[in-house]
XYZ file of C-alpha atoms in Angstrom:
690
model
C 115.692 101.806 122.813
C 114.784 104.579 125.360
C 111.449 104.335 127.352
C 109.343 107.045 128.938
C 111.473 107.127 132.190
C 114.715 108.051 129.931
C 114.743 109.962 126.913
C 117.981 110.818 125.160
C 118.701 113.875 123.578
C 119.139 113.247 119.661
C 118.195 114.517 115.870
C 116.078 113.218 113.714
C 114.321 113.667 110.436
C 110.292 113.442 109.185
C 109.593 111.949 105.862
C 106.322 110.652 104.344
C 107.218 106.846 103.109
C 105.898 107.388 99.991
C 108.047 110.332 99.572
C 111.539 107.850 99.038
C 112.945 107.148 95.996
C 115.905 104.757 95.113
C 117.371 103.620 91.668
C 115.482 99.864 92.398
C 111.860 101.606 92.848
C 111.444 105.125 91.366
C 107.401 104.711 91.676
C 106.550 105.056 95.046
C 108.347 104.707 98.158
C 108.055 101.569 100.025
C 108.490 99.269 103.175
C 111.720 98.041 102.335
C 113.019 101.528 101.082
C 113.350 102.545 104.835
C 116.875 100.209 104.879
C 118.404 102.588 102.317
C 117.167 105.411 104.206
C 118.346 104.178 107.139
C 122.210 103.867 106.101
C 122.180 107.224 104.830
C 120.402 108.704 108.467
C 123.265 106.680 109.696
C 126.265 108.258 107.688
C 124.503 111.866 108.485
C 124.313 110.921 112.481
C 120.397 110.796 112.546
C 118.973 109.081 115.118
C 115.452 108.989 114.249
C 113.296 108.615 111.386
C 109.693 109.819 112.226
C 107.129 108.834 109.461
C 103.470 110.088 108.264
C 100.971 107.567 109.120
C 101.060 104.491 107.041
C 97.767 102.646 107.867
C 95.302 101.983 105.062
C 93.333 104.993 103.946
C 91.624 103.143 100.797
C 91.107 105.888 98.215
C 91.919 108.725 100.249
C 95.711 109.831 99.673
C 95.671 111.858 103.207
C 97.589 109.570 105.953
C 95.055 111.348 108.138
C 91.840 109.932 106.677
C 92.472 106.167 108.100
C 90.357 103.456 106.625
C 91.672 101.321 109.643
C 93.349 102.041 112.843
C 95.192 98.703 112.548
C 95.827 97.837 108.957
C 98.787 98.714 107.069
C 98.663 100.499 103.396
C 99.337 97.969 100.804
C 100.507 101.001 98.329
C 103.536 100.667 100.118
C 104.268 97.156 99.632
C 107.048 95.900 97.238
C 106.169 93.672 94.374
C 109.463 92.449 93.876
C 109.764 91.497 97.377
C 106.864 89.092 97.352
C 107.774 85.221 97.441
C 106.985 83.943 93.737
C 107.370 87.187 92.263
C 110.640 85.906 90.091
C 108.838 82.978 88.751
C 105.421 84.514 88.055
C 107.329 87.402 85.920
C 109.665 84.532 84.212
C 106.373 82.258 83.170
C 103.283 84.408 82.919
C 103.724 87.021 79.770
C 100.452 88.513 81.088
C 101.770 89.481 84.437
C 105.058 90.319 82.896
C 103.384 92.917 80.509
C 101.077 94.232 83.311
C 104.180 94.737 85.537
C 106.351 96.192 82.780
C 103.430 98.325 81.834
C 102.948 99.652 85.517
C 106.398 100.740 85.617
C 106.254 102.681 82.220
C 102.915 104.356 83.117
C 104.333 105.793 86.455
C 107.957 107.026 85.744
C 109.438 109.203 88.521
C 107.950 112.505 88.981
C 108.000 115.013 91.906
C 104.663 114.299 93.066
C 103.483 110.712 92.654
C 99.573 109.625 91.361
C 98.236 107.590 94.215
C 95.246 106.589 92.657
C 96.681 105.303 89.491
C 99.339 103.752 91.540
C 96.937 102.029 94.006
C 94.493 100.549 91.416
C 97.535 99.189 89.352
C 98.932 97.654 92.543
C 95.908 96.058 93.467
C 95.649 94.550 90.447
C 99.205 93.245 90.038
C 98.963 91.856 93.811
C 95.900 90.009 92.711
C 97.735 88.460 89.861
C 100.282 87.139 92.274
C 97.951 85.966 94.965
C 96.309 83.748 92.352
C 99.500 81.537 92.627
C 98.942 81.495 96.091
C 96.973 78.167 98.194
C 94.520 81.179 99.399
C 94.508 82.356 95.879
C 93.619 78.941 94.196
C 91.545 77.252 96.715
C 90.262 79.913 99.018
C 92.153 78.204 101.833
C 94.889 79.646 104.113
C 98.460 77.989 103.980
C 100.284 77.483 107.135
C 101.772 80.644 107.093
C 98.908 83.137 106.404
C 96.740 81.011 109.090
C 99.629 81.521 111.748
C 99.416 85.199 111.280
C 95.597 85.756 111.083
C 95.687 83.747 114.324
C 98.407 86.469 115.799
C 96.372 89.410 114.411
C 92.550 89.163 115.226
C 91.637 92.458 113.964
C 92.031 91.296 110.360
C 89.242 89.266 110.239
C 86.934 91.965 110.947
C 89.078 94.435 108.425
C 88.758 91.686 105.626
C 85.114 91.577 105.975
C 84.800 95.271 105.602
C 87.433 95.699 102.572
C 85.598 93.003 100.809
C 82.046 94.520 101.488
C 83.431 97.828 100.532
C 84.679 96.317 97.296
C 81.374 94.975 96.158
C 79.957 98.395 96.949
C 82.331 99.847 94.594
C 83.835 101.393 97.653
C 80.809 103.858 98.443
C 80.837 104.550 102.099
C 79.439 101.692 104.530
C 76.711 104.365 105.174
C 75.047 103.948 101.645
C 75.169 99.947 101.956
C 71.604 98.079 102.425
C 70.828 98.410 106.350
C 71.636 94.644 106.705
C 75.230 95.338 105.716
C 75.585 99.150 107.423
C 75.444 97.215 111.023
C 76.744 94.010 112.089
C 77.246 92.392 115.361
C 80.692 90.599 116.026
C 78.929 87.694 115.570
C 77.659 88.356 112.509
C 81.290 89.569 110.972
C 82.656 86.126 112.351
C 79.965 84.260 110.369
C 80.397 86.611 107.055
C 84.443 85.777 107.783
C 83.797 81.913 107.837
C 81.404 82.054 104.867
C 83.267 79.806 102.221
C 81.662 81.865 99.356
C 83.481 84.851 100.630
C 86.478 83.168 101.805
C 89.132 83.326 98.704
C 88.128 87.731 98.666
C 88.479 87.788 102.631
C 92.025 86.126 102.411
C 93.351 88.549 99.704
C 93.056 91.376 102.386
C 94.471 89.278 104.772
C 97.466 87.950 102.726
C 97.888 91.841 102.041
C 98.278 92.989 105.575
C 101.014 89.542 106.190
C 102.871 90.708 103.165
C 102.762 94.462 104.641
C 103.615 93.402 107.980
C 106.402 91.111 107.100
C 107.989 94.055 104.768
C 107.637 96.571 107.297
C 108.597 94.389 110.393
C 111.987 93.494 108.171
C 112.597 97.065 107.447
C 112.231 98.007 110.919
C 114.865 95.739 112.280
C 117.029 96.591 109.453
C 116.666 100.477 110.791
C 117.067 99.135 114.217
C 120.357 97.636 113.657
C 121.458 101.126 112.473
C 120.813 102.075 116.109
C 118.390 104.302 114.651
C 114.628 104.951 116.360
C 111.307 105.014 114.314
C 108.511 107.109 115.300
C 105.310 106.932 114.156
C 102.209 109.272 113.834
C 98.751 108.458 115.198
C 96.268 110.287 113.879
C 93.360 111.166 116.736
C 90.591 110.380 114.507
C 89.009 108.166 112.485
C 87.431 108.671 108.914
C 83.718 108.273 109.268
C 83.821 105.526 106.697
C 86.404 103.443 108.573
C 86.427 99.846 109.269
C 86.758 101.242 113.247
C 83.718 103.432 112.864
C 81.520 100.558 110.786
C 82.376 97.622 113.311
C 82.494 99.524 116.729
C 79.817 102.172 116.306
C 79.747 102.187 120.119
C 82.886 104.189 120.305
C 82.000 106.885 117.690
C 79.377 110.018 117.527
C 78.502 109.391 114.292
C 75.829 112.785 115.038
C 78.808 114.838 115.526
C 82.032 115.506 113.576
C 85.277 116.819 114.865
C 86.781 120.205 113.499
C 88.100 124.067 115.571
C 86.545 126.851 116.797
C 86.742 130.122 114.633
C 90.280 131.865 114.850
C 91.418 134.672 112.939
C 92.462 132.451 109.710
C 89.250 130.283 109.650
C 86.440 133.012 110.543
C 83.765 130.192 110.528
C 86.209 127.513 112.270
C 87.081 124.421 110.871
C 84.882 121.150 110.124
C 87.120 118.183 109.657
C 84.317 115.778 109.035
C 85.739 113.046 110.988
C 83.191 111.621 113.829
C 84.024 112.349 117.450
C 84.904 109.767 120.364
C 82.387 108.454 122.617
C 84.816 108.622 125.410
C 82.327 107.118 128.303
C 81.801 103.813 125.956
C 85.664 103.954 125.535
C 86.145 104.132 129.272
C 83.757 101.470 130.206
C 85.570 99.277 127.823
C 89.105 100.254 129.874
C 90.038 101.915 126.500
C 90.410 98.655 124.725
C 90.543 99.536 121.540
C 93.305 102.974 122.038
C 95.000 100.240 123.896
C 95.038 97.516 120.895
C 95.904 100.207 118.356
C 98.847 101.518 120.427
C 99.975 97.646 120.941
C 99.854 97.289 117.048
C 101.598 100.615 116.457
C 104.456 99.235 118.776
C 105.344 96.595 116.473
C 107.139 98.787 114.284
C 107.595 102.178 116.368
C 109.849 103.031 119.109
C 108.161 106.557 119.653
C 104.858 107.802 118.457
C 103.212 111.217 118.096
C 99.280 111.657 119.142
C 98.026 114.147 116.356
C 95.764 116.602 117.947
C 96.505 116.048 121.565
C 94.082 118.812 122.561
C 91.246 116.582 121.395
C 91.962 114.165 124.310
C 91.407 117.072 126.780
C 88.293 118.245 124.897
C 87.250 117.787 121.239
C 85.197 120.832 118.928
C 82.241 118.756 118.536
C 79.875 120.177 115.357
C 76.307 118.807 114.690
C 76.407 116.481 111.654
C 74.025 118.488 109.713
C 76.229 121.394 109.745
C 78.421 122.702 107.370
C 80.777 125.162 109.385
C 82.066 125.013 112.866
C 80.218 128.090 114.229
C 77.489 125.852 116.070
C 80.026 123.571 117.485
C 81.011 122.834 121.564
C 83.326 121.411 123.251
C 82.887 117.725 124.357
C 82.913 117.390 127.207
C 80.986 120.483 128.437
C 79.363 122.181 131.327
C 76.373 123.664 130.690
C 74.151 126.718 131.897
C 70.909 125.500 133.452
C 67.808 127.471 132.391
C 67.248 128.249 136.028
C 70.553 130.327 136.164
C 69.311 132.409 133.152
C 66.056 133.093 135.090
C 68.414 134.306 137.974
C 69.872 136.767 135.575
C 66.279 138.529 134.361
C 65.961 136.242 131.061
C 62.410 135.038 130.617
C 61.583 132.123 128.284
C 61.218 134.871 125.422
C 64.120 136.064 125.639
C 65.756 132.804 126.360
C 64.526 132.151 123.294
C 65.775 135.367 121.717
C 69.348 134.245 123.003
C 69.126 130.598 121.671
C 67.508 130.500 118.406
C 68.201 133.005 115.268
C 65.211 135.364 114.854
C 65.120 135.845 110.771
C 62.967 139.077 109.804
C 60.921 138.744 106.584
C 62.917 141.574 105.167
C 66.372 139.729 105.145
C 64.690 137.308 102.287
C 62.222 140.187 100.983
C 65.515 141.996 100.399
C 66.448 139.162 97.707
C 63.056 138.267 95.829
C 61.696 141.561 96.177
C 58.489 139.863 96.906
C 56.751 140.201 100.340
C 54.438 136.994 99.763
C 57.615 135.132 97.995
C 59.569 135.943 101.312
C 56.952 134.261 103.619
C 56.627 131.082 101.376
C 60.182 130.402 101.310
C 60.666 131.401 105.241
C 57.455 128.972 105.472
C 59.414 126.408 104.207
C 62.182 126.210 106.786
C 60.681 128.400 109.530
C 57.892 129.184 111.995
C 56.630 132.889 112.447
C 56.448 134.377 115.813
C 52.812 135.242 115.966
C 51.725 138.049 113.404
C 55.389 139.609 113.623
C 57.656 139.791 110.510
C 60.190 137.787 112.423
C 60.609 134.013 112.222
C 62.663 131.238 114.011
C 63.488 127.609 112.486
C 61.470 124.770 112.620
C 62.595 121.810 114.703
C 62.800 119.840 111.559
C 65.842 122.309 110.478
C 68.983 120.115 111.833
C 71.710 122.295 110.253
C 72.866 124.111 107.161
C 72.596 120.736 105.408
C 68.765 121.007 105.657
C 68.953 124.419 104.179
C 71.360 123.577 101.184
C 69.762 120.322 100.254
C 66.236 122.245 100.213
C 64.573 122.769 96.810
C 63.015 126.091 96.516
C 63.069 126.160 92.705
C 59.600 126.963 92.665
C 59.488 129.740 94.922
C 61.877 132.152 93.898
C 64.016 133.236 90.643
C 67.026 130.568 89.942
C 69.199 133.533 90.420
C 68.300 134.073 93.835
C 68.132 130.666 95.178
C 71.590 130.674 96.502
C 71.846 133.809 97.737
C 68.328 133.249 99.943
C 70.345 129.824 101.078
C 73.351 131.786 102.332
C 71.254 134.337 103.956
C 69.541 131.495 105.905
C 72.649 129.316 106.499
C 74.222 132.480 107.978
C 70.930 133.214 110.073
C 71.344 129.667 111.306
C 74.707 130.599 113.263
C 73.279 134.009 114.279
C 72.742 132.929 118.060
C 74.273 133.646 121.504
C 73.595 130.187 123.025
C 73.191 126.802 121.953
C 70.453 124.745 124.092
C 72.574 121.419 124.243
C 70.238 119.451 125.470
C 66.641 120.318 127.255
C 66.752 123.504 129.331
C 70.826 123.318 129.124
C 72.894 125.766 127.255
C 76.555 126.299 126.164
C 77.621 129.872 124.782
C 78.099 130.193 121.225
C 82.152 130.429 120.516
C 81.301 133.754 118.362
C 78.569 134.643 120.804
C 79.619 138.468 120.675
C 78.683 138.586 116.693
C 75.148 137.239 117.004
C 72.269 139.813 117.107
C 71.078 138.961 120.375
C 74.125 139.819 122.340
C 74.458 143.234 120.392
C 71.013 144.076 121.732
C 71.849 143.292 125.691
C 72.306 146.181 128.128
C 75.762 146.426 129.345
C 75.065 144.584 132.940
C 73.226 141.591 130.988
C 76.713 141.419 129.038
C 78.578 141.284 132.258
C 76.271 138.854 133.814
C 76.487 136.294 130.975
C 80.306 136.681 130.689
C 81.010 136.150 134.241
C 78.776 133.135 134.089
C 80.903 131.755 130.828
C 84.040 132.457 132.944
C 82.751 130.119 135.748
C 81.956 127.895 132.972
C 85.272 127.857 131.636
C 86.782 127.353 134.869
C 84.617 124.150 135.342
C 85.646 123.084 132.053
C 89.238 123.047 132.395
C 88.946 120.941 135.399
C 86.682 118.427 133.494
C 89.107 118.719 130.689
C 92.075 117.840 132.870
C 90.305 115.026 134.361
C 89.518 113.265 131.323
C 93.186 113.530 129.556
C 94.728 112.428 133.200
C 92.262 109.533 132.613
C 93.429 108.440 129.060
C 96.921 109.130 128.989
C 97.387 107.226 132.719
C 95.155 104.219 130.388
C 97.343 104.784 127.186
C 100.907 105.814 128.049
C 100.959 102.781 130.543
C 99.967 100.124 127.489
C 103.008 100.528 125.619
C 106.710 101.324 126.297
C 106.892 103.535 123.012
C 107.904 107.060 124.124
C 104.706 109.637 123.718
C 104.853 112.904 121.768
C 101.987 115.166 121.235
C 100.982 117.815 118.598
C 100.213 120.754 120.964
C 99.985 123.528 118.868
C 97.703 126.008 119.227
C 96.741 124.851 122.746
C 94.833 127.696 124.741
C 94.048 125.513 127.943
C 96.106 125.894 131.228
C 96.141 122.408 132.239
C 97.662 120.938 128.868
C 101.458 121.673 129.747
C 100.647 120.054 133.336
C 99.259 117.105 132.269
C 101.577 116.171 129.045
C 104.487 116.782 131.773
C 102.920 114.188 134.398
C 102.791 111.578 131.852
C 106.112 112.218 130.024
C 104.428 113.394 126.546
C 106.823 115.202 124.773
C 105.011 118.569 123.015
C 105.804 120.281 119.920
C 107.595 123.297 119.146
C 107.733 124.703 115.825
C 110.915 127.218 116.037
C 109.083 130.031 113.851
C 105.950 130.094 115.762
C 107.543 129.852 118.743
C 107.184 133.351 120.425
C 105.676 135.339 123.009
C 102.754 136.571 121.227
C 101.007 138.697 124.141
C 104.209 141.064 124.540
C 105.100 143.853 122.048
C 106.677 143.102 119.404
C 105.896 139.287 119.735
C 109.390 138.455 120.277
C 110.979 134.710 119.697
C 111.735 132.594 122.747
C 115.471 131.929 123.302
C 115.824 128.470 122.052
C 117.364 127.954 125.523
C 114.295 128.567 127.395
C 112.208 125.791 125.533
C 110.402 123.119 127.633
C 113.238 120.093 127.747
C 110.074 117.620 127.277
C 109.388 118.713 123.664
C 110.192 118.025 119.875
C 111.519 121.123 118.242
C 111.222 121.367 114.412
C 111.375 124.070 111.467
C 108.405 123.129 109.693
C 105.417 120.193 109.805
C 103.554 118.881 107.103
C 100.985 121.222 107.217
C 103.043 124.127 106.927
C 105.429 125.714 104.063
C 108.999 124.918 104.004
C 111.661 127.181 105.321
C 112.575 128.324 101.841
C 108.701 129.034 101.301
C 108.694 130.626 104.855
C 111.891 133.141 103.967
C 110.253 134.306 100.667
C 106.543 135.118 101.790
C 106.641 135.569 105.544
C 109.412 138.532 105.632
C 108.274 140.177 108.879
C 108.559 136.626 110.713
C 111.824 136.294 109.317
C 113.422 139.164 110.064
C 112.215 138.690 113.523
C 113.808 135.436 113.997
C 117.141 136.772 112.251
C 117.128 139.295 115.046
C 116.718 137.111 117.639
C 119.359 134.666 116.429
C 121.771 136.886 114.561
C 124.866 135.148 115.930
C 124.301 132.267 113.574
C 123.590 134.633 110.466
C 127.418 136.207 111.196
C 125.495 139.270 112.445
C 128.134 141.500 115.092
C 126.124 140.775 118.537
C 128.912 142.386 120.696
C 128.137 144.951 123.218
C 130.433 147.261 120.981
C 128.037 146.837 117.759
C 126.159 149.888 116.559
C 122.333 149.457 116.420
C 122.391 151.239 112.659
C 124.885 148.515 111.566
C 122.905 145.577 113.042
C 119.647 146.665 111.659
C 121.083 147.299 108.176
C 122.642 143.649 108.484
C 119.307 142.067 109.235
C 117.873 144.027 106.637
C 120.424 143.064 103.992
C 120.036 139.375 105.164
C 116.221 139.212 105.062
C 115.399 140.921 102.181
C 117.886 138.759 99.806
C 117.393 135.133 98.892
C 117.315 132.157 100.238
C 120.402 130.228 100.061
C 122.112 127.199 101.452
C 123.871 129.324 103.837
C 120.516 130.580 105.079
C 119.482 127.388 105.647
C 122.561 126.096 107.328
C 121.927 128.924 109.898
C 118.453 128.257 110.244
C 118.965 124.588 111.424
C 121.965 125.652 113.322
C 120.060 127.991 115.434
C 116.892 125.433 115.730
C 119.936 122.935 116.869
C 120.606 124.992 119.969
C 117.294 124.322 121.670
C 116.749 123.123 124.977
C 114.178 120.261 123.294
C 115.211 116.510 123.883
C 114.453 115.935 120.273
C 115.296 118.043 116.973
C 112.949 116.551 114.379
C 112.818 118.591 110.911
C 111.582 117.533 107.640
C 113.937 116.065 105.181
C 113.221 118.930 102.869
C 114.534 121.371 105.055
C 117.654 119.834 105.122
C 118.147 119.023 101.564
C 118.086 123.044 101.139
C 121.911 122.723 102.524
C 122.594 121.838 98.428
C 121.180 123.756 95.979
C 121.092 120.824 93.391
C 117.777 119.408 95.514
C 115.894 122.329 94.997
C 112.958 122.423 93.012
C 112.173 125.563 90.484
C 108.972 126.383 92.643
C 109.454 126.314 96.709
C 105.627 125.514 97.057
C 106.157 122.461 95.486
C 108.244 120.971 98.073
C 105.613 121.055 100.598
C 103.681 118.144 101.885
C 100.102 119.350 102.275
C 98.085 122.913 101.780
C 95.499 122.763 104.537
C 91.557 123.513 103.371
C 92.394 122.100 99.868
C 91.557 118.578 98.532
C 93.893 118.103 95.568
C 96.444 115.519 93.816
C 98.993 117.689 94.936
C 98.459 116.968 98.887
C 100.639 114.323 100.765
C 101.885 112.915 97.079
C 105.654 114.652 97.640
C 108.588 112.553 96.007
C 112.537 113.223 96.997
C 114.284 115.360 94.428
C 117.119 112.548 94.178
C 117.445 108.789 94.593
C 118.409 107.898 98.639
C 121.638 106.496 96.805
C 122.655 109.883 95.507
C 122.052 111.502 98.932
C 124.260 108.822 100.841
C 126.960 109.973 98.387
C 126.605 113.624 98.881
C 129.520 113.642 101.380
C 128.856 117.403 101.550
C 125.297 117.247 102.661
C 126.328 114.496 105.169
C 129.056 116.929 106.632
C 126.748 119.606 107.330
C 124.332 117.895 108.709
C 126.539 116.147 110.964
C 127.762 119.728 111.881
C 124.208 120.670 112.778
C 123.787 117.739 115.059
C 127.131 118.492 116.827
C 125.561 121.850 117.652
C 122.624 120.158 119.206
C 124.915 117.605 121.149
C 127.407 120.544 122.387
């Protein structure tokens, strides 16, 4: 295995574990399936397999919505590989019937049924568990006892999972108060309570099985001289075991997301709590270190999702819906005294930092002045005798507005419109009072009514102040990230990688390079966006300490990209014309060149196009070239699905059964027998080596 001091150049593949498909197992990919997949990769000359997260996500199919930072997902356990399976299948007609029904109910399909498979599998696992000592008597045998002792985190996880089961999977925030908040001592007492022992040991038994099967598969993969790269989501679900057991490490009153941009005018609210880095630091980042150590049992390298969040996170009040009233954490604030110095008195500071709603904004909907007053009085306070209102302190966010019952105050047809106007005004501000007499600028401050009312000098004064804040913030963010990465990257020998897409913080590349963290280069997005024509950055100019890829799990595949983003495709072909068989000699006529580019880019996607793209990407100066398996399967048309959109993993901003349930279009055995596909992949890898 390589280490952080010496990172070898290599080519890898990205695949979700659940996507794997073998002759033996057509339901959902499982831990042991990695063995056959690594045989295929070995034939191709692939040196690394990157997996999407495989931690327990409970009822959520998204692998980035972790229910535990430590526990593996039981959905990937192979039932047939559990000791005692054969005996139970032969001797117990009910188990045989249930298992056969499981196979019949979930035949191979291009997307798997997450909920159905998970529920059925847990039922079968419980039947198998009943044959063990723990299942019969509520006592752990020697093997399970030893495993639990070596994995101390599992006790808390088991107590949490059992409580969650008893509450019918409801969020821990809806449990009775005595169960919502448990000290370590109380959790230990629950773990040792004999009345719950059998249930607790069931979850521990599942984790032992998952660990054994995953570890066995990892050992096999490594014998094939292939590395495994894991994925570490930066955030945890608010309903996670970790947020329940370690409230001191999470800010439950804030939600992580991203500020507004061109594609997301209201920003993104991901719904996950932010970290309390102050408390994590006081604990010497023990939770994160233990998380990495647990991952190092399986992985040689790891991907830190949204690495920008270690520098600063976009924090949104829990009571808000969109991300417009968010702010960076950590932050530097403007003191009230500074605003006084700029000539703003208390009334004008209030004007800048609090939305002011004219009565007419509601009266235009209700067509009644008194009704408008009644509605506004529900949420706001009137400013003297003016027809102007500000929100009452009891309104904490858009959720307060949306949850309010105003059915007796206005016509049913007007309720949604009234609430939308109020929500729009809630974000209509220039500054946010982040704490008493301390302010930060709203990301979209220039859209606010208050900003537009300022004179040019006032705007300049504020913008100069905002620039000063940003300079101070850059130092603050760099200091935080440097401290965190110093602690985390030295805790394990795994090679760190970071998802640094869309980064606009100057210090990020410097800090990542200092800590030898490989960045991410998505070939189709690596352009000099500020230059005329937005030319593609030449592959040989990429930062070596990086991972180049053709696509990511949140993007389209190269086939879908080719069909739907022709301007981007055309620019890519022009920049990499030699790989598409276009004459690039000095004697080549420009018109002939342009015609050749136009002919290729206007045509259909083909295996030859896929080969050209993958060959071009393989010339990247990045140390690692790791692309999704789907993009490599385009080298043979028999693996294509009729609709290219069905080949992607996730569509951001949507929550459907489609997301995160992708399956391979052929068995691993079929892929391993495809010498034409293997030969093409070998040639692409040779391009990187050359």
